[in-house]
Amino acid sequence: QVQLVESGGGLVRPGGSLRLSCAVSGITFRIYVMGWYRQTPGKQRELVADISTGGNTSYVDSVKGRFTISRDNGKNTVYLQMNSLKPEDTAVYYCHAVRLVRMPNQVKYEYWGQGTQVTVSS
């Protein structure tokens, strides 16, 4: 069984910080690209940050300089450190794992967590 279990969400004031964690089991964690997505009601799910198997990171422009994604392959866990939070960051945050095999045929392995609510409000 594959499980991605998020934790660390909650209610914070603008300017505050949270650290999200995603504990992964049932897959070979170190060979998956890991990411964090977020979604608000009525909007499409948005990729916030991802981290490659080699540790390279990328971020959506709106969170650059404020959020940091990291991974601990020994603990099968990916993190999202969120600083200087804004009300616009309010969303359900989802952990995501993906492995794309291109040879000999293209096969995609993709898994999602259940999500954790982050609310930024005064």
Short mmCIF file of C-alpha atoms in Angstrom, two decimals:
data_model
loop_
_atom_site.label_atom_id
_atom_site.label_comp_id
_atom_site.label_asym_id
_atom_site.label_seq_id
_atom_site.Cartn_x
_atom_site.Cartn_y
_atom_site.Cartn_z
CA GLN A 1 0.00 0.00 0.00
CA VAL A 2 1.22 3.47 -0.94
CA GLN A 3 0.67 6.22 1.60
CA LEU A 4 1.50 9.92 1.59
CA VAL A 5 0.48 11.49 4.89
CA GLU A 6 0.69 15.26 5.32
CA SER A 7 0.93 17.05 8.64
CA GLY A 8 1.73 20.50 10.00
CA GLY A 9 -1.12 22.56 8.62
CA GLY A 10 -3.15 24.96 10.70
CA LEU A 11 -4.13 28.56 11.33
CA VAL A 12 -1.44 31.26 11.37
CA ARG A 13 -1.32 35.04 11.32
CA PRO A 14 0.01 36.94 8.30
CA GLY A 15 3.79 37.02 8.49
CA GLY A 16 3.94 33.78 10.43
CA SER A 17 5.51 30.44 9.57
CA LEU A 18 4.53 26.80 9.23
CA ARG A 19 6.39 23.65 8.29
CA LEU A 20 4.49 20.96 6.42
CA SER A 21 5.68 17.36 6.44
CA CYS A 22 4.77 14.45 4.19
CA ALA A 23 5.65 10.94 5.33
CA VAL A 24 5.81 8.45 2.46
CA SER A 25 5.59 4.67 2.51
CA GLY A 26 5.03 1.88 0.01
CA ILE A 27 7.34 3.26 -2.72
CA THR A 28 11.07 3.64 -3.23
CA PHE A 29 11.07 7.24 -2.06
CA ARG A 30 14.54 8.27 -3.25
CA ILE A 31 13.73 7.72 -6.95
CA TYR A 32 10.60 9.90 -6.98
CA VAL A 33 10.33 13.59 -7.71
CA MET A 34 8.41 15.09 -4.80
CA GLY A 35 6.22 18.15 -4.85
CA TRP A 36 3.75 20.29 -2.98
CA TYR A 37 0.56 21.50 -4.65
CA ARG A 38 -2.19 23.72 -3.29
CA GLN A 39 -5.84 24.24 -4.14
CA THR A 40 -8.53 26.72 -3.12
CA PRO A 41 -12.27 26.28 -3.81
CA GLY A 42 -13.14 26.96 -7.43
CA LYS A 43 -9.52 27.06 -8.60
CA GLN A 44 -7.27 24.52 -10.27
CA ARG A 45 -4.59 22.76 -8.30
CA GLU A 46 -1.30 24.68 -8.48
CA LEU A 47 2.24 23.34 -8.22
CA VAL A 48 3.94 25.29 -5.44
CA ALA A 49 7.34 23.61 -5.25
CA ASP A 50 9.09 20.44 -6.25
CA ILE A 51 12.39 18.71 -5.57
CA SER A 52 14.18 16.27 -7.83
CA THR A 53 15.80 12.99 -6.90
CA GLY A 54 19.12 14.87 -6.91
CA GLY A 55 17.89 17.70 -4.70
CA ASN A 56 17.25 20.39 -7.32
CA THR A 57 14.31 22.61 -6.39
CA SER A 58 11.83 24.85 -8.18
CA TYR A 59 9.08 27.19 -7.00
CA VAL A 60 6.11 29.06 -8.34
CA ASP A 61 6.95 32.78 -8.56
CA SER A 62 4.49 33.78 -5.84
CA VAL A 63 6.37 31.84 -3.13
CA LYS A 64 9.99 32.36 -4.20
CA GLY A 65 12.09 33.60 -1.31
CA ARG A 66 9.47 32.60 1.25
CA PHE A 67 9.03 28.82 0.90
CA THR A 68 11.68 26.08 0.95
CA ILE A 69 11.15 22.47 -0.08
CA SER A 70 13.50 19.79 1.20
CA ARG A 71 13.65 16.02 1.49
CA ASP A 72 15.17 13.48 3.84
CA ASN A 73 15.63 10.21 1.98
CA GLY A 74 16.59 8.42 5.19
CA LYS A 75 13.21 9.28 6.71
CA ASN A 76 11.16 9.02 3.50
CA THR A 77 9.84 12.50 4.20
CA VAL A 78 9.47 15.72 2.23
CA TYR A 79 9.02 19.12 3.89
CA LEU A 80 7.73 22.55 2.97
CA GLN A 81 8.98 25.38 5.16
CA MET A 82 6.65 28.35 4.71
CA ASN A 83 7.74 31.76 6.00
CA SER A 84 6.26 35.25 5.71
CA LEU A 85 2.86 33.75 5.07
CA LYS A 86 0.19 35.80 3.34
CA PRO A 87 -3.61 35.41 3.23
CA GLU A 88 -3.22 34.45 -0.44
CA ASP A 89 -1.35 31.31 0.70
CA THR A 90 -4.54 29.95 2.26
CA ALA A 91 -5.31 26.60 0.62
CA VAL A 92 -5.34 22.87 1.02
CA TYR A 93 -1.77 21.69 0.46
CA TYR A 94 -1.18 18.29 -1.14
CA CYS A 95 1.92 16.14 -1.19
CA HIS A 96 2.75 14.58 -4.56
CA ALA A 97 5.14 11.89 -5.77
CA VAL A 98 5.88 11.13 -9.42
CA ARG A 99 8.17 8.83 -11.36
CA LEU A 100 8.18 8.98 -15.17
CA VAL A 101 9.80 6.04 -16.94
CA ARG A 102 10.48 6.77 -20.64
CA MET A 103 12.23 3.58 -21.78
CA PRO A 104 11.28 1.22 -23.30
CA ASN A 105 7.77 2.70 -23.05
CA GLN A 106 6.48 5.73 -21.21
CA VAL A 107 4.94 4.81 -17.87
CA LYS A 108 3.99 7.29 -15.16
CA TYR A 109 3.75 6.42 -11.48
CA GLU A 110 1.95 9.14 -9.52
CA TYR A 111 0.58 9.37 -5.99
CA TRP A 112 -1.20 12.03 -3.90
CA GLY A 113 -1.68 12.69 -0.24
CA GLN A 114 -5.02 13.58 1.33
CA GLY A 115 -4.13 17.22 1.90
CA THR A 116 -3.68 19.50 4.89
CA GLN A 117 -5.42 22.84 5.42
CA VAL A 118 -3.34 26.00 5.75
CA THR A 119 -5.22 29.15 6.74
CA VAL A 120 -3.50 32.54 6.98
CA SER A 121 -5.76 35.07 8.65
CA SER A 122 -5.70 37.88 11.18
#
